[in-house]
């Protein structure tokens, strides 16, 4: 389906996603050990989980702007080195404050990843294959989450939790060296990639559309809102699900490490295939945005229902099954938010607009884990946290139907003073 050069780029982006979520998931897996060593309450642990997203969300936008200005290759190289070093630095944490500072800096390093992936896909792939490419590239993230449980769990049990963070730091540095040596920012035949879909998004005078134009469009803002709901569920699962299994369901660390693999594997399948489904619909109906919305709305809504019901069931098997299904349908939408940006934004602004959308979406990672910790501590159960995550996603999926529309003609209308 892809040429050799495109395949190498895709594989490296896929592996970057694996490393990204291996690093990010490690703290959740090691949380029972860290909580005991540093004497953290559920609310304090929630603050630690949220601290990652403070740096992460800000650098979603900064990283996107950097990928437009300095290139995706350099931006991702620097990001990987920084987040790998601070992932390893978690082993040096000695207090709540030190752990929070390290997690903020770690989040800053990871922030540029998704926007740079989107920029690289825009550089290398034609419009009718971009959702597929984004899905395949990002599908490494749930795989990283899947292997984090067994890797971190086994190492922590046998050698101590700190060793696991040093090991995954080394993996990231090795990836960064390979990326810098083997990958180019753009293909040699770059001009061939600037297909009609990109040209149609630029105003007829050929001038660059300003970033500020896109940042106030309802399509961008409500796509970001849907992405916020997506991330709220994702961060709830990513940060609190291991603790939920040990605290509410009574699983041992070993059992929890194995069980957490199940939703991640389904998530990997969902993320890898969601873009393909959307591109298939696109080819059939010839309407890119319609193809994106069909997948986004139906799958985000289904994910919301599953996560909500998971908070009400009484057995571990039912809870894990419903969470796994929720993650599967959630990840089916994972490529779609980025594909919408590809469809409605000109090439010179893809990184910046995608980074802005990702920044808004990842404020969920700041709010969600802390709010979950508060709800758990006050209520003594996880039920309210599950229901809140599901309800938010239902509302977001309905908002997409109404507000996410084509915006490619609006800039020209603004220039001429005509109504769209």
Protein backbone atom coordinates (compact mmCIF):
# COMPACT_ATOMS: atom_id res chain seq x y z
CA UNK A 1 0.00 0.00 0.00
CA UNK A 2 2.91 2.36 0.73
CA UNK A 3 6.33 2.82 -0.88
CA UNK A 4 9.50 1.77 0.94
CA UNK A 5 10.28 5.31 2.11
CA UNK A 6 6.75 5.83 3.44
CA UNK A 7 6.80 2.45 5.17
CA UNK A 8 10.02 3.27 7.05
CA UNK A 9 8.56 6.58 8.22
CA UNK A 10 5.37 4.82 9.31
CA UNK A 11 7.26 2.11 11.21
CA UNK A 12 9.38 4.67 13.07
CA UNK A 13 6.32 6.72 13.99
CA UNK A 14 4.61 3.52 15.14
CA UNK A 15 7.59 2.67 17.37
CA UNK A 16 7.61 6.23 18.74
CA UNK A 17 4.03 5.64 19.86
CA UNK A 18 5.01 2.36 21.50
CA UNK A 19 7.78 4.06 23.46
CA UNK A 20 5.50 7.00 24.29
CA UNK A 21 2.82 4.91 26.01
CA UNK A 22 5.30 2.47 27.50
CA UNK A 23 6.82 5.47 29.29
CA UNK A 24 3.47 7.10 30.08
CA UNK A 25 1.80 3.93 31.39
CA UNK A 26 4.74 2.96 33.58
CA UNK A 27 3.75 5.27 36.43
CA UNK A 28 0.22 3.84 36.57
CA UNK A 29 1.55 0.29 36.77
CA UNK A 30 4.13 1.24 39.39
CA UNK A 31 1.62 3.43 41.30
CA UNK A 32 0.97 0.89 44.11
CA UNK A 33 4.72 0.72 44.82
CA UNK A 34 5.26 4.48 44.54
CA UNK A 35 2.20 5.19 46.71
CA UNK A 36 3.61 2.98 49.45
CA UNK A 37 7.15 4.38 49.22
CA UNK A 38 6.12 8.05 49.16
CA UNK A 39 2.99 7.65 51.35
CA UNK A 40 0.56 9.21 48.86
CA UNK A 41 -3.21 9.52 49.37
CA UNK A 42 -5.64 8.94 46.44
CA UNK A 43 -6.02 12.71 45.96
CA UNK A 44 -2.24 13.21 45.96
CA UNK A 45 -1.82 10.37 43.47
CA UNK A 46 -4.47 12.00 41.29
CA UNK A 47 -2.50 15.27 41.39
CA UNK A 48 0.64 13.38 40.33
CA UNK A 49 -1.25 11.84 37.41
CA UNK A 50 -2.63 15.25 36.42
CA UNK A 51 0.74 17.00 36.70
CA UNK A 52 1.91 15.19 33.57
CA UNK A 53 -0.79 16.89 31.53
CA UNK A 54 0.16 20.40 32.67
CA UNK A 55 3.40 20.21 30.71
CA UNK A 56 1.94 17.89 28.10
CA UNK A 57 -1.01 20.09 27.10
CA UNK A 58 1.06 23.27 26.78
CA UNK A 59 3.65 21.56 24.62
CA UNK A 60 0.98 19.98 22.42
CA UNK A 61 0.56 23.47 20.96
CA UNK A 62 4.20 24.54 21.19
CA UNK A 63 5.29 21.28 19.56
CA UNK A 64 2.78 21.72 16.74
CA UNK A 65 4.04 25.23 16.02
CA UNK A 66 7.64 23.96 16.16
CA UNK A 67 6.87 21.21 13.64
CA UNK A 68 5.57 23.83 11.20
CA UNK A 69 8.54 26.14 11.77
CA UNK A 70 11.50 23.80 12.31
CA UNK A 71 10.25 20.55 10.80
CA UNK A 72 8.72 17.43 12.30
CA UNK A 73 11.97 15.44 12.27
CA UNK A 74 13.92 17.80 14.53
CA UNK A 75 10.92 18.48 16.78
CA UNK A 76 10.25 14.79 17.41
CA UNK A 77 13.94 14.01 17.94
CA UNK A 78 14.26 16.66 20.66
CA UNK A 79 10.95 15.58 22.21
CA UNK A 80 11.97 11.91 22.42
CA UNK A 81 15.31 12.72 24.06
CA UNK A 82 13.72 15.04 26.63
CA UNK A 83 10.86 12.76 27.62
CA UNK A 84 13.13 9.70 27.81
CA UNK A 85 15.52 11.48 30.19
CA UNK A 86 12.72 12.63 32.47
CA UNK A 87 11.08 9.23 32.34
CA UNK A 88 14.28 7.83 33.77
CA UNK A 89 14.42 10.68 36.28
CA UNK A 90 11.24 9.37 37.95
CA UNK A 91 13.53 6.83 39.63
CA UNK A 92 15.11 9.80 41.45
CA UNK A 93 11.83 11.05 42.96
CA UNK A 94 11.98 11.26 46.75
CA UNK A 95 8.82 13.20 47.63
CA UNK A 96 5.44 14.28 46.30
CA UNK A 97 6.86 17.63 45.14
CA UNK A 98 9.81 16.09 43.31
CA UNK A 99 7.55 13.57 41.59
CA UNK A 100 5.20 16.35 40.42
CA UNK A 101 8.08 18.43 39.00
CA UNK A 102 9.53 15.46 37.12
CA UNK A 103 6.12 14.52 35.72
CA UNK A 104 5.50 18.07 34.46
CA UNK A 105 8.87 18.07 32.66
CA UNK A 106 8.21 14.57 31.34
CA UNK A 107 4.86 15.76 29.98
CA UNK A 108 6.55 18.71 28.26
CA UNK A 109 8.78 16.24 26.43
CA UNK A 110 5.90 14.04 25.30
CA UNK A 111 3.70 16.97 24.28
CA UNK A 112 4.87 17.40 20.65
CA UNK A 113 4.46 13.74 19.60
CA UNK A 114 0.95 13.65 18.12
CA UNK A 115 1.22 16.97 16.31
CA UNK A 116 4.55 15.94 14.76
CA UNK A 117 3.09 12.60 13.69
CA UNK A 118 0.26 14.51 12.01
CA UNK A 119 2.76 16.84 10.31
CA UNK A 120 4.91 13.93 9.07
CA UNK A 121 1.83 12.18 7.67
CA UNK A 122 0.82 15.40 5.92
CA UNK A 123 4.32 15.66 4.42
CA UNK A 124 4.52 12.07 3.23
CA UNK A 125 1.02 10.78 2.41
CA UNK A 126 -1.78 11.76 -0.05
CA UNK A 127 -5.17 12.83 1.31
CA UNK A 128 -7.02 9.57 0.63
CA UNK A 129 -4.50 7.59 2.71
CA UNK A 130 -3.87 10.00 5.56
CA UNK A 131 -6.46 8.71 8.03
CA UNK A 132 -5.11 5.19 7.47
CA UNK A 133 -1.53 6.39 7.96
CA UNK A 134 -2.42 8.37 11.10
CA UNK A 135 -4.23 5.36 12.54
CA UNK A 136 -1.37 2.97 11.84
CA UNK A 137 1.24 5.41 13.14
CA UNK A 138 -0.67 6.09 16.37
CA UNK A 139 -1.62 2.44 16.90
CA UNK A 140 1.76 1.98 18.54
CA UNK A 141 0.49 3.88 21.59
CA UNK A 142 -1.98 1.26 22.88
CA UNK A 143 0.57 -1.43 22.12
CA UNK A 144 3.01 0.44 24.35
CA UNK A 145 0.32 0.53 27.02
CA UNK A 146 -0.23 -3.20 26.60
CA UNK A 147 3.39 -4.18 27.11
CA UNK A 148 3.90 -1.68 29.95
CA UNK A 149 1.92 -3.86 32.37
CA UNK A 150 3.99 -7.03 32.04
CA UNK A 151 7.33 -5.20 31.61
CA UNK A 152 7.00 -2.74 34.48
CA UNK A 153 5.12 -5.18 36.69
CA UNK A 154 7.67 -7.99 36.36
CA UNK A 155 10.70 -5.70 36.71
CA UNK A 156 9.16 -3.92 39.70
CA UNK A 157 8.40 -7.19 41.47
CA UNK A 158 11.86 -8.63 40.85
CA UNK A 159 14.25 -5.68 40.77
CA UNK A 160 12.33 -2.70 42.15
CA UNK A 161 10.14 -0.13 40.37
CA UNK A 162 12.97 2.33 39.80
CA UNK A 163 14.85 -0.04 37.49
CA UNK A 164 11.92 -0.18 35.07
CA UNK A 165 12.06 3.60 34.50
CA UNK A 166 15.79 3.50 33.75
CA UNK A 167 15.25 0.70 31.22
CA UNK A 168 12.54 2.49 29.27
CA UNK A 169 14.70 5.65 29.24
CA UNK A 170 17.39 3.71 27.39
CA UNK A 171 14.85 2.41 24.85
CA UNK A 172 13.78 5.97 24.03
CA UNK A 173 17.34 7.21 23.52
CA UNK A 174 18.06 4.35 21.10
CA UNK A 175 14.92 5.23 19.09
CA UNK A 176 15.98 8.90 18.90
CA UNK A 177 19.38 8.00 17.45
CA UNK A 178 17.80 5.77 14.78
CA UNK A 179 15.22 8.45 13.91
CA UNK A 180 17.90 11.08 13.38
CA UNK A 181 20.04 8.82 11.18
CA UNK A 182 17.43 7.18 8.96
CA UNK A 183 14.45 9.56 8.56
CA UNK A 184 14.01 12.62 6.31
CA UNK A 185 11.58 15.42 7.11
CA UNK A 186 10.00 15.31 3.66
CA UNK A 187 10.15 12.98 0.65
CA UNK A 188 12.26 13.95 -2.35
CA UNK A 189 9.10 14.16 -4.50
CA UNK A 190 7.47 16.54 -2.00
CA UNK A 191 5.70 18.52 -4.69
CA UNK A 192 3.73 15.43 -5.66
CA UNK A 193 2.30 15.22 -2.17
CA UNK A 194 0.67 18.64 -2.46
CA UNK A 195 -2.48 17.23 -3.98
CA UNK A 196 -5.75 18.94 -4.78
CA UNK A 197 -7.20 18.59 -1.28
CA UNK A 198 -4.46 20.80 0.13
CA UNK A 199 -4.70 23.38 -2.62
CA UNK A 200 -8.42 23.69 -2.18
CA UNK A 201 -7.89 24.67 1.46
CA UNK A 202 -5.85 27.73 0.55
CA UNK A 203 -7.34 31.01 -0.51
CA UNK A 204 -7.27 31.80 -4.20
CA UNK A 205 -4.63 34.54 -3.89
CA UNK A 206 -2.11 31.91 -2.79
CA UNK A 207 -1.42 33.71 0.50
CA UNK A 208 -1.02 31.70 3.67
CA UNK A 209 -4.18 31.53 5.75
CA UNK A 210 -3.34 32.90 9.23
CA UNK A 211 -3.39 30.53 12.17
CA UNK A 212 -5.79 32.81 14.04
CA UNK A 213 -8.47 32.17 11.40
CA UNK A 214 -8.53 28.45 12.20
CA UNK A 215 -8.36 28.83 15.98
CA UNK A 216 -11.78 30.49 16.13
CA UNK A 217 -13.63 28.08 13.82
CA UNK A 218 -16.38 25.93 15.38
CA UNK A 219 -15.17 22.90 13.44
CA UNK A 220 -11.76 23.11 15.13
CA UNK A 221 -13.17 23.96 18.57
CA UNK A 222 -15.82 21.24 18.66
CA UNK A 223 -13.44 18.66 17.21
CA UNK A 224 -11.20 19.63 20.12
CA UNK A 225 -14.14 19.21 22.52
CA UNK A 226 -14.78 15.70 21.21
CA UNK A 227 -11.06 15.02 21.56
CA UNK A 228 -11.33 16.33 25.15
CA UNK A 229 -14.01 13.72 25.89
CA UNK A 230 -11.86 11.07 24.21
CA UNK A 231 -8.91 12.03 26.39
CA UNK A 232 -11.01 12.18 29.54
CA UNK A 233 -11.90 8.50 29.11
CA UNK A 234 -8.37 7.65 27.99
CA UNK A 235 -6.68 9.34 30.95
CA UNK A 236 -9.22 7.80 33.33
CA UNK A 237 -8.26 4.39 31.97
CA UNK A 238 -4.56 5.20 31.65
CA UNK A 239 -4.11 6.57 35.16
CA UNK A 240 -6.75 5.00 37.42
CA UNK A 241 -7.68 1.64 35.90
CA UNK A 242 -4.72 -0.27 37.46
CA UNK A 243 -5.56 1.19 40.89
CA UNK A 244 -9.25 0.40 40.34
CA UNK A 245 -8.36 -3.25 39.70
CA UNK A 246 -6.28 -3.53 42.87
CA UNK A 247 -8.42 -1.36 45.18
CA UNK A 248 -12.00 -2.03 44.04
CA UNK A 249 -11.60 -5.50 42.55
CA UNK A 250 -8.95 -6.93 44.86
CA UNK A 251 -6.50 -8.08 42.18
CA UNK A 252 -2.86 -8.60 43.06
CA UNK A 253 -0.13 -6.57 41.33
CA UNK A 254 0.73 -9.59 39.18
CA UNK A 255 -2.90 -10.18 38.19
CA UNK A 256 -3.45 -6.46 37.51
CA UNK A 257 -0.38 -6.32 35.27
CA UNK A 258 -1.82 -9.07 33.09
CA UNK A 259 -5.44 -7.86 33.06
CA UNK A 260 -4.48 -4.33 31.92
CA UNK A 261 -3.12 -5.83 28.71
CA UNK A 262 -6.60 -6.82 27.48
CA UNK A 263 -8.06 -3.32 26.85
CA UNK A 264 -4.78 -2.15 25.34
CA UNK A 265 -4.73 -4.97 22.79
CA UNK A 266 -8.29 -4.15 21.70
CA UNK A 267 -7.29 -0.48 21.61
CA UNK A 268 -4.39 -1.32 19.30
CA UNK A 269 -6.78 -3.06 16.90
CA UNK A 270 -9.23 -0.17 17.07
CA UNK A 271 -6.67 2.56 16.46
CA UNK A 272 -5.01 0.67 13.61
CA UNK A 273 -8.34 0.08 11.85
CA UNK A 274 -10.29 3.29 12.57
CA UNK A 275 -8.46 5.32 9.94
CA UNK A 276 -8.87 2.53 7.40
CA UNK A 277 -12.63 2.46 7.99
CA UNK A 278 -12.85 6.23 7.58
CA UNK A 279 -10.77 6.24 4.38
CA UNK A 280 -12.91 3.39 3.02
CA UNK A 281 -16.08 5.43 3.62
CA UNK A 282 -14.34 8.46 2.09
CA UNK A 283 -13.59 6.55 -1.11
CA UNK A 284 -17.17 5.28 -1.31
CA UNK A 285 -19.01 8.58 -0.72
CA UNK A 286 -16.38 11.09 -1.83
CA UNK A 287 -16.99 13.30 1.21
CA UNK A 288 -14.03 13.34 3.58
CA UNK A 289 -15.61 15.15 6.52
CA UNK A 290 -18.75 12.99 6.38
CA UNK A 291 -16.56 9.88 6.49
CA UNK A 292 -14.73 11.22 9.54
CA UNK A 293 -17.92 12.16 11.42
CA UNK A 294 -19.60 8.78 10.83
CA UNK A 295 -16.76 6.98 12.59
CA UNK A 296 -16.24 9.62 15.29
CA UNK A 297 -19.86 10.01 16.38
CA UNK A 298 -20.89 6.34 16.33
CA UNK A 299 -17.78 5.01 18.02
CA UNK A 300 -17.34 7.76 20.64
CA UNK A 301 -20.99 7.35 21.65
CA UNK A 302 -20.63 3.57 21.96
CA UNK A 303 -17.43 3.99 24.00
CA UNK A 304 -19.30 6.35 26.34
CA UNK A 305 -22.11 3.87 26.95
CA UNK A 306 -19.65 1.05 27.69
CA UNK A 307 -17.55 3.04 30.18
CA UNK A 308 -20.68 4.28 31.94
CA UNK A 309 -22.14 0.81 32.38
CA UNK A 310 -18.74 -0.50 33.53
CA UNK A 311 -19.14 1.61 36.66
CA UNK A 312 -22.42 -0.10 37.51
CA UNK A 313 -21.66 -3.81 37.07
CA UNK A 314 -20.78 -5.99 40.03
CA UNK A 315 -18.26 -8.51 38.68
CA UNK A 316 -14.63 -8.06 37.69
CA UNK A 317 -15.11 -9.92 34.41
CA UNK A 318 -17.99 -7.66 33.37
CA UNK A 319 -16.11 -4.50 34.37
CA UNK A 320 -12.94 -5.46 32.50
CA UNK A 321 -14.92 -6.56 29.44
CA UNK A 322 -16.87 -3.30 29.27
CA UNK A 323 -13.75 -1.17 29.79
CA UNK A 324 -12.00 -3.17 27.05
CA UNK A 325 -14.91 -2.56 24.66
CA UNK A 326 -14.94 1.12 25.60
CA UNK A 327 -11.23 1.44 24.83
CA UNK A 328 -11.71 -0.41 21.52
CA UNK A 329 -14.47 1.93 20.30
CA UNK A 330 -12.66 4.94 21.75
CA UNK A 331 -9.53 4.13 19.78
CA UNK A 332 -11.53 3.63 16.59
CA UNK A 333 -11.90 7.43 16.72
CA UNK A 334 -8.24 8.06 17.54
CA UNK A 335 -7.13 8.92 14.01
CA UNK A 336 -10.27 10.87 13.13
CA UNK A 337 -9.58 14.06 15.08
CA UNK A 338 -6.27 14.42 13.26
CA UNK A 339 -7.82 13.46 9.91
CA UNK A 340 -10.36 16.28 10.30
CA UNK A 341 -7.47 18.73 10.72
CA UNK A 342 -5.88 17.29 7.57
CA UNK A 343 -9.15 17.77 5.68
CA UNK A 344 -9.92 21.39 6.65
CA UNK A 345 -6.51 23.03 7.24
CA UNK A 346 -3.86 24.10 4.70
CA UNK A 347 -0.52 22.31 4.83
CA UNK A 348 1.44 25.19 6.38
CA UNK A 349 -0.86 25.26 9.40
CA UNK A 350 -1.45 21.54 9.96
CA UNK A 351 1.06 21.21 12.79
CA UNK A 352 -0.03 24.36 14.61
CA UNK A 353 -3.79 23.76 14.35
CA UNK A 354 -3.38 20.11 15.30
CA UNK A 355 -1.23 21.12 18.27
CA UNK A 356 -3.82 23.70 19.38
CA UNK A 357 -6.60 21.12 19.16
CA UNK A 358 -4.49 18.64 21.08
CA UNK A 359 -3.70 21.26 23.74
CA UNK A 360 -7.40 21.89 24.37
CA UNK A 361 -8.13 18.17 24.35
CA UNK A 362 -5.43 17.36 26.88
CA UNK A 363 -6.70 19.74 29.50
CA UNK A 364 -8.79 16.63 30.20
CA UNK A 365 -5.60 15.04 31.47
CA UNK A 366 -5.20 17.87 33.97
CA UNK A 367 -8.81 17.86 35.17
CA UNK A 368 -9.74 14.18 34.91
CA UNK A 369 -7.22 12.30 37.09
CA UNK A 370 -7.44 14.80 39.95
CA UNK A 371 -11.23 14.90 39.79
CA UNK A 372 -11.32 11.10 39.74
CA UNK A 373 -9.07 10.92 42.81
CA UNK A 374 -11.34 13.40 44.60
CA UNK A 375 -14.51 11.44 43.69
CA UNK A 376 -12.96 8.15 44.77
CA UNK A 377 -11.74 9.55 48.09
CA UNK A 378 -15.06 11.24 48.91
CA UNK A 379 -17.42 8.49 47.74
CA UNK A 380 -15.28 5.45 48.45
CA UNK A 381 -16.19 3.97 45.03
CA UNK A 382 -15.34 4.48 41.36
CA UNK A 383 -18.97 4.54 40.13
CA UNK A 384 -19.34 8.33 39.84
CA UNK A 385 -16.03 8.60 37.98
CA UNK A 386 -17.14 6.01 35.39
CA UNK A 387 -20.51 7.71 34.86
CA UNK A 388 -18.95 11.17 34.49
CA UNK A 389 -16.53 9.94 31.83
CA UNK A 390 -19.34 8.31 29.85
CA UNK A 391 -21.73 11.25 30.12
CA UNK A 392 -19.15 13.73 28.87
CA UNK A 393 -18.44 11.64 25.76
CA UNK A 394 -22.16 11.28 24.95
CA UNK A 395 -22.54 15.05 24.98
CA UNK A 396 -19.40 15.54 22.84
CA UNK A 397 -20.45 13.03 20.18
CA UNK A 398 -23.79 14.81 19.76
CA UNK A 399 -22.04 18.19 19.50
CA UNK A 400 -19.93 16.91 16.60
CA UNK A 401 -23.06 16.21 14.56
CA UNK A 402 -24.21 19.82 14.85
CA UNK A 403 -21.02 21.89 14.80
CA UNK A 404 -18.29 20.09 12.80
CA UNK A 405 -18.68 21.31 9.21
CA UNK A 406 -16.42 22.20 6.24
CA UNK A 407 -14.58 25.51 6.66
CA UNK A 408 -12.48 25.67 3.47
CA UNK A 409 -14.50 28.45 1.85
CA UNK A 410 -14.81 30.73 4.85
CA UNK A 411 -11.48 32.52 4.54
CA UNK A 412 -12.13 33.57 0.97
CA UNK A 413 -15.54 34.88 2.04
CA UNK A 414 -13.96 36.90 4.84
CA UNK A 415 -11.49 38.46 2.42
CA UNK A 416 -14.25 39.53 0.03
CA UNK A 417 -16.69 40.51 2.77
CA UNK A 418 -19.32 38.03 1.58
CA UNK A 419 -21.37 35.69 3.75
CA UNK A 420 -20.48 32.02 3.60
